[in-house]
Short mmCIF file of C-alpha atoms in Angstrom, two decimals:
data_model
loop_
_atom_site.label_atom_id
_atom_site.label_comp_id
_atom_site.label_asym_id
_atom_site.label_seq_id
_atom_site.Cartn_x
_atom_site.Cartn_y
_atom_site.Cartn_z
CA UNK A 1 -11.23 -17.33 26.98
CA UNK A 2 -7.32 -16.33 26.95
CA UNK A 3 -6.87 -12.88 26.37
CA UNK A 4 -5.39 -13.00 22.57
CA UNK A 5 -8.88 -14.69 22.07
CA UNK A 6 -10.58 -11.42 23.76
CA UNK A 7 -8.32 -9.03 21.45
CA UNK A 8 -9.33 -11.17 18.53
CA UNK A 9 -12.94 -11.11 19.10
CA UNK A 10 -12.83 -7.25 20.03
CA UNK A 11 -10.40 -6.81 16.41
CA UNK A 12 -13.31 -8.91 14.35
CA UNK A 13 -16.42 -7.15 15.77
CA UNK A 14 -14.27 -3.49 16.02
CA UNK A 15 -13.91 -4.51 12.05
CA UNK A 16 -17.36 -5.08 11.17
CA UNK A 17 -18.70 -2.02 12.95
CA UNK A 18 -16.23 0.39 11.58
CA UNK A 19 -16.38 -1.17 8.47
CA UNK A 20 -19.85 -0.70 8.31
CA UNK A 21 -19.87 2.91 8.90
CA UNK A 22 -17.29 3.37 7.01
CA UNK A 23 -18.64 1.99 3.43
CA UNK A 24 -21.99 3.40 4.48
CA UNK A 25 -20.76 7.00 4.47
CA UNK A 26 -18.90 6.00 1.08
CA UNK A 27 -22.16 4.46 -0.39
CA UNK A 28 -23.85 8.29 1.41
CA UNK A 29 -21.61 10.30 -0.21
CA UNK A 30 -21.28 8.86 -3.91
CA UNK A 31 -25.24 8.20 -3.84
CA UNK A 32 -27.65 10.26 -1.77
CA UNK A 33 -25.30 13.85 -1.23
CA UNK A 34 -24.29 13.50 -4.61
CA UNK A 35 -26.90 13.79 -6.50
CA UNK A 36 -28.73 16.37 -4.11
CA UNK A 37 -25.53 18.41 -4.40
CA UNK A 38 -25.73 18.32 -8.28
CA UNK A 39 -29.37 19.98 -8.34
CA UNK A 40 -28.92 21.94 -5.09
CA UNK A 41 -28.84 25.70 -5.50
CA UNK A 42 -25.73 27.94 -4.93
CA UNK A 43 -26.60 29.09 -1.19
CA UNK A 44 -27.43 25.61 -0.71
CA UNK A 45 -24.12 23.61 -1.56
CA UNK A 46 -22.60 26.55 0.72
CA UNK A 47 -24.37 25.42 3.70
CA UNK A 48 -24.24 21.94 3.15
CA UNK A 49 -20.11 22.11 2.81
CA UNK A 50 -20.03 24.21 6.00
CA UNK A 51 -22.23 22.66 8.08
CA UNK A 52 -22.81 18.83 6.81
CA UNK A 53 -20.16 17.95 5.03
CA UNK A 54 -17.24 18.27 7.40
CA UNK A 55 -19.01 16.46 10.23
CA UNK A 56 -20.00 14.03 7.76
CA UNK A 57 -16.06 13.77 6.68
CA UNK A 58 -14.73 13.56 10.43
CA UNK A 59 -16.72 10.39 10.83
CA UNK A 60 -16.13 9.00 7.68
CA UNK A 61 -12.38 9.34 7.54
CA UNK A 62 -12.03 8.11 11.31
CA UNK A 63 -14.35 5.62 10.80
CA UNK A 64 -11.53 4.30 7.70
CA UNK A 65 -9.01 4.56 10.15
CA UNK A 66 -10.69 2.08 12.41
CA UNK A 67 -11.25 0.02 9.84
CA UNK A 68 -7.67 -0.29 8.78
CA UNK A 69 -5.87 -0.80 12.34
CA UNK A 70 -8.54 -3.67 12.87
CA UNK A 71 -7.62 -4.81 9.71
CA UNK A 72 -4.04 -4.86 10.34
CA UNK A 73 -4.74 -6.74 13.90
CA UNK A 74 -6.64 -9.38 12.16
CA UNK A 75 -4.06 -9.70 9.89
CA UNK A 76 -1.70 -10.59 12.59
CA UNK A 77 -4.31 -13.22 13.46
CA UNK A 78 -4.97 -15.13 10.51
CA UNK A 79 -0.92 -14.87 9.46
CA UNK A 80 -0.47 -16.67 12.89
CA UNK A 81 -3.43 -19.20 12.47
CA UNK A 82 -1.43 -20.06 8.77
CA UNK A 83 -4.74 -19.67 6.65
CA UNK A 84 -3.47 -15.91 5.19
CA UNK A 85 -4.73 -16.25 1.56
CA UNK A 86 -3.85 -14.59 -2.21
CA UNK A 87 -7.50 -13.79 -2.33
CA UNK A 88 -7.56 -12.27 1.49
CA UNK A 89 -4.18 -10.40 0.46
CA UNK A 90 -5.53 -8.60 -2.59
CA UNK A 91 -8.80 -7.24 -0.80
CA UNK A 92 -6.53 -6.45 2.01
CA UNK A 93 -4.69 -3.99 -0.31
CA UNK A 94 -7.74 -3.05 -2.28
CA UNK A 95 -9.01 -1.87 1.51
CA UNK A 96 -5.51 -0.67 1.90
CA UNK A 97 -5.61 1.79 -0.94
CA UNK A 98 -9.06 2.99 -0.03
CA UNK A 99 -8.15 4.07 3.43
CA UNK A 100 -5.28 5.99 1.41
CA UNK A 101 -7.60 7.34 -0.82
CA UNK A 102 -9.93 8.65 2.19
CA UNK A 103 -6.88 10.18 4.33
CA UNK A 104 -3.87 11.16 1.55
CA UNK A 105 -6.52 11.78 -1.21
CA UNK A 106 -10.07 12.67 -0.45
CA UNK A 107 -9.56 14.41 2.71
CA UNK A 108 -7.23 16.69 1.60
CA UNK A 109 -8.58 17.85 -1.21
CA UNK A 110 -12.55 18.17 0.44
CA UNK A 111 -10.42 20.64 2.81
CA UNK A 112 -10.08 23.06 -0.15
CA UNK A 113 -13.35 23.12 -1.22
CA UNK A 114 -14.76 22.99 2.65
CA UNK A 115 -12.65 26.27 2.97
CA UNK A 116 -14.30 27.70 -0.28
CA UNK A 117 -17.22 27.53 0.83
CA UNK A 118 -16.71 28.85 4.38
CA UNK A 119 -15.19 32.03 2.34
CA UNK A 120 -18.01 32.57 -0.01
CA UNK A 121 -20.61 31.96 3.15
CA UNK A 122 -18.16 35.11 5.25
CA UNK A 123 -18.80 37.13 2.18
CA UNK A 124 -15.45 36.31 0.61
CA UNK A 125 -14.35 34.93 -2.71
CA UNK A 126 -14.56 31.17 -3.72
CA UNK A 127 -11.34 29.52 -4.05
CA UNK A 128 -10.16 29.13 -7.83
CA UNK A 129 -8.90 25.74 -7.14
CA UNK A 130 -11.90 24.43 -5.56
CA UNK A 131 -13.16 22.63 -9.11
CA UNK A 132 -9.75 20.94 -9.35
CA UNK A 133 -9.93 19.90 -5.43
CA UNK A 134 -13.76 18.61 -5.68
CA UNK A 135 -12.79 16.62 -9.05
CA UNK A 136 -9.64 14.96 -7.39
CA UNK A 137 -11.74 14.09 -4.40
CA UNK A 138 -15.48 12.91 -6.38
CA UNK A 139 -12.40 10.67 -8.70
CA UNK A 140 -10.66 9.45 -5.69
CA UNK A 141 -14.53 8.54 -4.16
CA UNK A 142 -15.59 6.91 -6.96
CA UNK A 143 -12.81 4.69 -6.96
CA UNK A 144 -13.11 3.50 -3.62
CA UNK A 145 -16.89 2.85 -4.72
CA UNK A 146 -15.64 1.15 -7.91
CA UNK A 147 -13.22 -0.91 -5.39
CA UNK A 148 -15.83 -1.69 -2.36
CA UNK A 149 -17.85 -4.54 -3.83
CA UNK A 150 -14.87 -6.99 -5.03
CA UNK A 151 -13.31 -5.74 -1.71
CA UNK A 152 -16.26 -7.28 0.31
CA UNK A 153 -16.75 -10.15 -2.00
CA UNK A 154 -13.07 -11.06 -0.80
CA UNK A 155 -12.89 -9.69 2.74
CA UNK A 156 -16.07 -11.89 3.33
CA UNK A 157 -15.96 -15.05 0.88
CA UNK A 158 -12.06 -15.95 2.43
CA UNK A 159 -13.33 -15.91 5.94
CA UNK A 160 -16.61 -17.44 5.64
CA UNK A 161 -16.92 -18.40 1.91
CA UNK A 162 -14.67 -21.15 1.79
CA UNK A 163 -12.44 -19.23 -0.88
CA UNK A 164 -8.70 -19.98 0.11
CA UNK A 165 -6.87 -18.72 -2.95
CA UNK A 166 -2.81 -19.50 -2.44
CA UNK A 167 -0.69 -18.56 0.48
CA UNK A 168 1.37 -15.51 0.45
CA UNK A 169 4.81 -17.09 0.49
CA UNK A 170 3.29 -18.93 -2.96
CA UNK A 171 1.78 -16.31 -5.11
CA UNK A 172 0.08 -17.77 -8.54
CA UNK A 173 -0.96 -16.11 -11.62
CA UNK A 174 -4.57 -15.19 -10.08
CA UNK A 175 -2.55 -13.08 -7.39
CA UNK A 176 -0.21 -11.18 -9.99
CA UNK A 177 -3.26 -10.44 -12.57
CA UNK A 178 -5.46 -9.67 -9.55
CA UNK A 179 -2.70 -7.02 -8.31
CA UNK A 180 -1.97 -5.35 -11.78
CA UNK A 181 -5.62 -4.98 -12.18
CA UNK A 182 -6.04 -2.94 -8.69
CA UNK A 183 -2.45 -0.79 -9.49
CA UNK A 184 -3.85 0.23 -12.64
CA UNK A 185 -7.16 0.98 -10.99
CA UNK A 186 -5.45 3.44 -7.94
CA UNK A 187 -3.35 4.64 -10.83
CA UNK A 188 -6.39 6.24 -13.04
CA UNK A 189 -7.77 7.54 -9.48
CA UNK A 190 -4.37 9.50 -9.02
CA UNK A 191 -4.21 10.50 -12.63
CA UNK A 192 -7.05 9.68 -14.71
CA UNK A 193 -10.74 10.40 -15.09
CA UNK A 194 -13.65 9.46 -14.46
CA UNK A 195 -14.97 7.64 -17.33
CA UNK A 196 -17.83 5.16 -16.42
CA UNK A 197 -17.35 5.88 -12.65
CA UNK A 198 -19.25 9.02 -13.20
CA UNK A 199 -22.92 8.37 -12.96
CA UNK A 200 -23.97 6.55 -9.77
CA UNK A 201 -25.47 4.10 -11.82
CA UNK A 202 -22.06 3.85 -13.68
CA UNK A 203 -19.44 2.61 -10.28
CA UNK A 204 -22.36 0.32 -9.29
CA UNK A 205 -22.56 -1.72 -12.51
CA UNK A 206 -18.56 -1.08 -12.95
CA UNK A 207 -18.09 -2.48 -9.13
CA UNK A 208 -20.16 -5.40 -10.22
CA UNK A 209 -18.29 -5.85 -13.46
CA UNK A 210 -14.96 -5.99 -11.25
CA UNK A 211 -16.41 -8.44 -8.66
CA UNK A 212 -17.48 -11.38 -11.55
CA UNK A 213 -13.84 -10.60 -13.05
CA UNK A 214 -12.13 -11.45 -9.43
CA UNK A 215 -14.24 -14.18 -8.89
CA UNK A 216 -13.82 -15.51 -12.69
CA UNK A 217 -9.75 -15.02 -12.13
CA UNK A 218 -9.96 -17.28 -8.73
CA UNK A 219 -12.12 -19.59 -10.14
CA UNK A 220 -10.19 -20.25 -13.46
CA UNK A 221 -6.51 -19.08 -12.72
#
């Protein structure tokens, strides 16, 4: 095996294990802390954002680093093989703005409310902004929820599938309407609200919604 082979394998399986931890800490947060947050009781949300919650985070945003620089490896790869895809572009940037989300978004804004809570549990005052910050980041979470299931459908379907789509360097109406429906998406997670994304049982059926809409816009545009 030459060694481009070797870093090829290593980017692939590097991938699928970050990858892996990665969406499973998404799926964590959005659907087991969640909801135990919701019904815990003050003192308890204090220890759980002081003593769970930013392990939890240093995994989960490392793990979306990972994820991404394997990404961008085995993008190298498949440009180079000649079989880069519409359909592997747009869940390339729907991963894309995920990882964003996680580091520029999510991250930033679980700091505030991390801090908070390491104030109230030192006998201090809660920050004022921490109900802005924890909205922001549950919106920003959802999202990437919302966006994980199409994401996989294409990350996996192009590769294995048998789903080609068209080549970058020939775009076709699937790729632009496929594109403006993910912009408008991260745009509502930067300024909207929630909407439908807010129940758990709300992103799944929303994520699902999205999925039979990408495949429907391969399939028929």
């Amino acid at each position: 095996m030459e060694f481009m082979e070797v870093i090829n394998y290593l980017a692939r399986w590097g991938h699928y294990v970050f990858g892996i931890a990665w969406i499973g800490l998404l799926y964590y947060f959005n659907f087991v802390q969640g909801g135990f947050a919701a019904n815990a009781s003050d003192s308890t949300k204090v220890e759980l954002f002081t003593k769970l919650v930013p392990t939890a985070l240093w995994y989960f945003r490392w793990a979306a680093m990972l994820t991404f620089l394997t990404g961008l490896v085995l993008l190298y790869f498949v440009h180079s093989a000649g079989t880069l895809s519409g359909g592997l572009l747009i869940g390339g940037l729907m991963a894309t703005i995920m990882f964003l989300n996680v580091w520029l978004v999510i991250w930033p804004n679980q700091k505030i409310v991390i801090a908070s809570n390491e104030s109230v549990a030192g006998g201090g005052e809660a920050d004022p902004g921490q109900a802005a910050a924890a909205a922001k980041a549950l919106l920003a979470s959802r999202t990437n929820t919302f966006l994980s299931l199409p994401m996989l459908y294409l990350m996996g379907s192009t590769v294995h599938g048998g789903l080609s789509g068209s080549a970058w360097n020939q775009p076709d109406v699937a790729f632009w309407v496929l594109l403006v429906i993910v912009l408008l998406i991260e745009a509502n997670a930067l300024f909207g609200k929630t909407g439908p994304l807010t129940t758990v049982k709300g992103v799944i059926g929303s994520s699902v919604v999205l999925t039979v809409v990408v495949m429907a816009v391969l399939a028929w545009l």
